[in-house]
Amino acid sequence: AQSVTQPDIHITVSEGASLELRCNYSYGATPYLFWYVQSPGQGLQLLLKYFSGDTLVQGIKGFEAEFKRSQSSFNLRKPSVHWSDAAEYFCAVGTTDSWGKLQFGAGTQVVVTP
Amino acid sequence: EAQVTQNPRYLITVTGKKLTVTCSQNMNHEYMSWYRQDPGLGLRQIYYSMNVEVTDKGDVPEGYKVSRKEKRNFPLILESPSPNQTSLYFCASSSKPGGSNGYTFGSGTRLTVV
């Protein structure tokens, strides 16, 4: 069965420290992948996407993610977090053979401490 | 401003009373979806639409109906709401299949069924 897993429900990080959020997927076909961010009381905003090509993708707000096919992973990173990065982050996966169905992970809540 | 507009933002209703959540986008997008968000479960797709009069079920369609009579509008209909449909609902639209270039999300509708 197709699935998207975000192993970390909750992460606490100090302001200025680096951040890495994990995303693993299980899909038979070639995936396309996203990271979205949801600030409290807001809708979801697209951070970055991978469809093909260079496996290291840059997004908005200083985020980047690396697609590793051999590990079925698409981890999100930021070198130095800001207090405004506190939010919930969602990984999402779709495939070209079931393009209508974009599946989301359960989310990772990020707390930033001073 | 390019946006997806949902109404209402908040709704409290009683079991069995039919309701409609409206969704409208001004980007001339062909592809639209409805998701529900529940704690610990992330976003789950209810229905999606590839164009006018073309819709298909997502992962959790039971108890919901949709229609796409116009390109810009994609209302979500709950014919007989039940308490297990208490959730945060998001409408999203995209110019490419399955949101493959990223979905634009509405601000959400928080529905409580008592």
Short mmCIF file of C-alpha atoms in Angstrom, two decimals:
data_model
loop_
_atom_site.label_atom_id
_atom_site.label_comp_id
_atom_site.label_asym_id
_atom_site.label_seq_id
_atom_site.Cartn_x
_atom_site.Cartn_y
_atom_site.Cartn_z
CA ALA A 1 0.00 0.00 0.00
CA GLN A 2 1.14 3.53 -0.72
CA SER A 3 2.15 5.49 2.34
CA VAL A 4 3.91 8.61 3.54
CA THR A 5 5.60 8.58 6.93
CA GLN A 6 6.89 11.45 8.97
CA PRO A 7 8.58 9.66 11.89
CA ASP A 8 8.84 12.71 14.15
CA ILE A 9 5.57 14.02 15.53
CA HIS A 10 7.23 16.83 17.43
CA ILE A 11 10.66 18.48 17.26
CA THR A 12 12.06 21.19 19.50
CA VAL A 13 14.99 23.20 18.19
CA SER A 14 16.86 26.24 19.46
CA GLU A 15 16.80 29.41 17.42
CA GLY A 16 19.87 29.49 15.19
CA ALA A 17 20.33 25.74 15.23
CA SER A 18 19.91 23.52 12.21
CA LEU A 19 16.71 21.62 11.51
CA GLU A 20 16.06 18.40 9.65
CA LEU A 21 12.61 16.89 9.19
CA ARG A 22 12.27 13.37 7.90
CA CYS A 23 9.89 12.03 5.29
CA ASN A 24 9.76 8.48 3.98
CA TYR A 25 7.42 7.17 1.33
CA SER A 26 6.38 3.86 -0.09
CA TYR A 27 5.20 4.10 -3.65
CA GLY A 28 5.54 1.80 -6.62
CA ALA A 29 5.66 4.45 -9.31
CA THR A 30 7.88 7.49 -9.77
CA PRO A 31 6.88 9.95 -7.08
CA TYR A 32 6.70 13.65 -7.01
CA LEU A 33 7.18 15.17 -3.59
CA PHE A 34 6.37 18.31 -1.66
CA TRP A 35 6.89 19.98 1.64
CA TYR A 36 4.19 22.29 2.95
CA VAL A 37 4.17 24.46 6.06
CA GLN A 38 1.15 25.37 8.15
CA SER A 39 1.35 28.24 10.60
CA PRO A 40 -1.21 28.30 13.42
CA GLY A 41 -4.70 29.05 12.13
CA GLN A 42 -3.51 29.22 8.55
CA GLY A 43 -3.80 27.16 5.41
CA LEU A 44 -0.88 25.30 3.92
CA GLN A 45 1.90 27.03 2.05
CA LEU A 46 4.14 25.27 -0.43
CA LEU A 47 7.80 25.30 0.64
CA LEU A 48 9.32 23.31 -2.21
CA LYS A 49 8.69 20.51 -4.64
CA TYR A 50 10.54 17.76 -6.46
CA PHE A 51 9.31 16.37 -9.74
CA SER A 52 12.46 15.34 -11.57
CA GLY A 53 16.03 16.42 -12.20
CA ASP A 54 18.39 17.68 -9.53
CA THR A 55 17.70 15.77 -6.32
CA LEU A 56 18.57 18.72 -4.08
CA VAL A 57 15.85 21.31 -4.32
CA GLN A 58 15.73 24.78 -2.89
CA GLY A 59 12.59 26.31 -1.54
CA ILE A 60 11.31 29.45 0.07
CA LYS A 61 12.30 30.73 3.51
CA GLY A 62 15.78 29.18 3.26
CA PHE A 63 14.60 25.56 3.21
CA GLU A 64 16.00 22.79 1.05
CA ALA A 65 15.20 19.11 0.62
CA GLU A 66 17.01 16.15 -0.86
CA PHE A 67 15.34 13.32 -2.72
CA LYS A 68 17.06 9.97 -2.13
CA ARG A 69 15.43 7.27 -4.23
CA SER A 70 17.52 4.47 -2.68
CA GLN A 71 16.24 5.41 0.78
CA SER A 72 12.73 6.44 -0.32
CA SER A 73 13.26 9.67 1.56
CA PHE A 74 12.72 13.39 1.02
CA ASN A 75 14.10 15.13 4.10
CA LEU A 76 13.68 18.84 4.69
CA ARG A 77 16.54 20.92 6.08
CA LYS A 78 17.28 24.43 7.18
CA PRO A 79 20.76 25.49 8.35
CA SER A 80 19.62 28.06 10.91
CA VAL A 81 16.07 28.30 12.17
CA HIS A 82 14.27 31.47 13.10
CA TRP A 83 11.50 31.81 15.66
CA SER A 84 9.09 32.34 12.77
CA ASP A 85 9.78 28.79 11.55
CA ALA A 86 7.67 27.41 14.39
CA ALA A 87 4.84 25.66 12.57
CA GLU A 88 3.62 22.28 11.42
CA TYR A 89 5.31 20.77 8.40
CA PHE A 90 3.77 18.26 6.04
CA CYS A 91 5.38 16.03 3.48
CA ALA A 92 3.18 15.08 0.51
CA VAL A 93 3.65 12.54 -2.25
CA GLY A 94 1.92 11.91 -5.54
CA THR A 95 2.66 9.69 -8.48
CA THR A 96 2.31 10.14 -12.20
CA ASP A 97 0.11 7.06 -12.48
CA SER A 98 -2.44 8.27 -9.92
CA TRP A 99 -2.01 11.95 -10.37
CA GLY A 100 -5.29 12.90 -8.71
CA LYS A 101 -4.29 11.51 -5.35
CA LEU A 102 -1.79 13.61 -3.42
CA GLN A 103 -1.13 11.90 -0.09
CA PHE A 104 0.06 13.77 2.99
CA GLY A 105 2.05 12.60 5.97
CA ALA A 106 0.75 13.13 9.51
CA GLY A 107 2.88 16.21 10.02
CA THR A 108 5.77 17.30 12.27
CA GLN A 109 5.22 20.06 14.78
CA VAL A 110 8.30 22.27 15.14
CA VAL A 111 8.81 24.33 18.27
CA VAL A 112 11.59 26.94 18.32
CA THR A 113 13.07 27.94 21.68
CA PRO A 114 15.06 31.11 22.36
CA GLU B 1 -4.68 38.40 -5.71
CA ALA B 2 -4.57 34.73 -6.64
CA GLN B 3 -6.43 32.81 -3.99
CA VAL B 4 -8.74 30.01 -2.96
CA THR B 5 -11.67 31.26 -0.91
CA GLN B 6 -13.62 29.02 1.42
CA ASN B 7 -16.77 29.89 3.30
CA PRO B 8 -17.61 29.78 6.07
CA ARG B 9 -14.42 29.81 8.15
CA TYR B 10 -16.22 28.38 11.17
CA LEU B 11 -19.43 26.38 11.34
CA ILE B 12 -21.24 24.65 14.16
CA THR B 13 -24.18 22.50 13.15
CA VAL B 14 -26.34 19.70 14.44
CA THR B 15 -26.34 16.09 13.36
CA GLY B 16 -28.33 15.49 10.20
CA LYS B 17 -28.70 19.07 9.05
CA LYS B 18 -27.47 19.38 5.48
CA LEU B 19 -24.70 21.87 4.88
CA THR B 20 -22.50 23.14 2.07
CA VAL B 21 -19.00 24.52 2.32
CA THR B 22 -18.19 26.68 -0.66
CA CYS B 23 -14.85 26.91 -2.43
CA SER B 24 -13.92 29.30 -5.18
CA GLN B 25 -10.63 29.97 -6.96
CA ASN B 26 -9.72 32.87 -9.20
CA MET B 27 -6.72 31.32 -10.97
CA ASN B 28 -8.57 29.45 -13.72
CA HIS B 29 -7.22 26.17 -12.33
CA GLU B 30 -8.60 22.94 -13.71
CA TYR B 31 -7.71 20.74 -10.74
CA MET B 32 -9.33 21.07 -7.35
CA SER B 33 -9.42 18.95 -4.22
CA TRP B 34 -10.99 18.76 -0.81
CA TYR B 35 -9.06 17.58 2.22
CA ARG B 36 -9.89 17.10 5.86
CA GLN B 37 -7.27 17.55 8.57
CA ASP B 38 -7.42 15.69 11.85
CA PRO B 39 -4.78 15.62 14.61
CA GLY B 40 -2.24 12.87 14.10
CA LEU B 41 -3.65 11.96 10.71
CA GLY B 42 -2.45 14.81 8.54
CA LEU B 43 -4.56 15.70 5.54
CA ARG B 44 -6.73 13.11 3.90
CA GLN B 45 -8.23 13.62 0.48
CA ILE B 46 -12.01 13.54 0.26
CA TYR B 47 -12.70 14.25 -3.41
CA TYR B 48 -10.87 15.77 -6.30
CA SER B 49 -11.88 17.20 -9.66
CA MET B 50 -10.01 17.29 -12.91
CA ASN B 51 -12.34 19.70 -14.68
CA VAL B 52 -15.95 20.78 -14.95
CA GLU B 53 -18.28 17.82 -14.38
CA VAL B 54 -15.32 15.48 -13.74
CA THR B 55 -14.80 14.34 -10.16
CA ASP B 56 -13.46 11.29 -8.37
CA LYS B 57 -13.25 9.93 -4.87
CA GLY B 58 -10.24 10.38 -2.66
CA ASP B 59 -9.35 8.33 0.38
CA VAL B 60 -12.25 9.28 2.66
CA PRO B 61 -15.31 10.12 0.52
CA GLU B 62 -17.99 8.54 2.70
CA GLY B 63 -20.60 11.02 3.83
CA TYR B 64 -19.55 13.73 1.39
CA LYS B 65 -20.65 14.90 -2.03
CA VAL B 66 -19.13 17.38 -4.43
CA SER B 67 -20.08 19.05 -7.67
CA ARG B 68 -18.14 20.98 -10.29
CA LYS B 69 -20.57 22.86 -12.46
CA GLU B 70 -18.26 25.78 -13.01
CA LYS B 71 -14.51 25.81 -13.27
CA ARG B 72 -14.01 28.22 -10.40
CA ASN B 73 -16.30 26.58 -7.84
CA PHE B 74 -16.05 23.24 -6.05
CA PRO B 75 -18.53 23.02 -3.16
CA LEU B 76 -18.40 20.28 -0.54
CA ILE B 77 -21.78 18.98 0.54
CA LEU B 78 -22.57 17.07 3.71
CA GLU B 79 -26.07 15.68 3.23
CA SER B 80 -26.43 14.36 6.77
CA PRO B 81 -23.50 15.44 8.92
CA SER B 82 -22.41 13.30 11.83
CA PRO B 83 -20.07 14.08 14.76
CA ASN B 84 -17.23 12.10 13.16
CA GLN B 85 -17.18 14.70 10.40
CA THR B 86 -16.05 17.32 12.90
CA SER B 87 -12.78 18.42 11.36
CA LEU B 88 -10.80 21.15 9.64
CA TYR B 89 -11.50 21.19 5.91
CA PHE B 90 -9.30 22.58 3.17
CA CYS B 91 -10.02 23.23 -0.45
CA ALA B 92 -7.10 23.41 -2.86
CA SER B 93 -6.54 24.09 -6.52
CA SER B 94 -3.77 23.52 -9.03
CA SER B 95 -3.06 24.22 -12.67
CA LYS B 96 -1.57 20.76 -13.15
CA PRO B 97 -2.77 17.24 -12.42
CA GLY B 98 -2.70 16.10 -8.82
CA GLY B 99 -1.19 19.34 -7.70
CA SER B 100 2.06 18.34 -9.34
CA ASN B 101 3.21 21.94 -9.42
CA GLY B 102 1.87 22.55 -5.95
CA TYR B 103 -1.59 23.16 -4.62
CA THR B 104 -2.86 26.55 -3.53
CA PHE B 105 -4.85 26.04 -0.35
CA GLY B 106 -7.73 27.95 1.09
CA SER B 107 -7.66 29.16 4.69
CA GLY B 108 -9.77 26.29 5.93
CA THR B 109 -13.23 25.70 7.37
CA ARG B 110 -13.50 24.44 10.92
CA LEU B 111 -16.66 22.36 11.18
CA THR B 112 -18.15 21.13 14.43
CA VAL B 113 -21.09 18.70 14.31
CA VAL B 114 -22.91 18.27 17.61
#
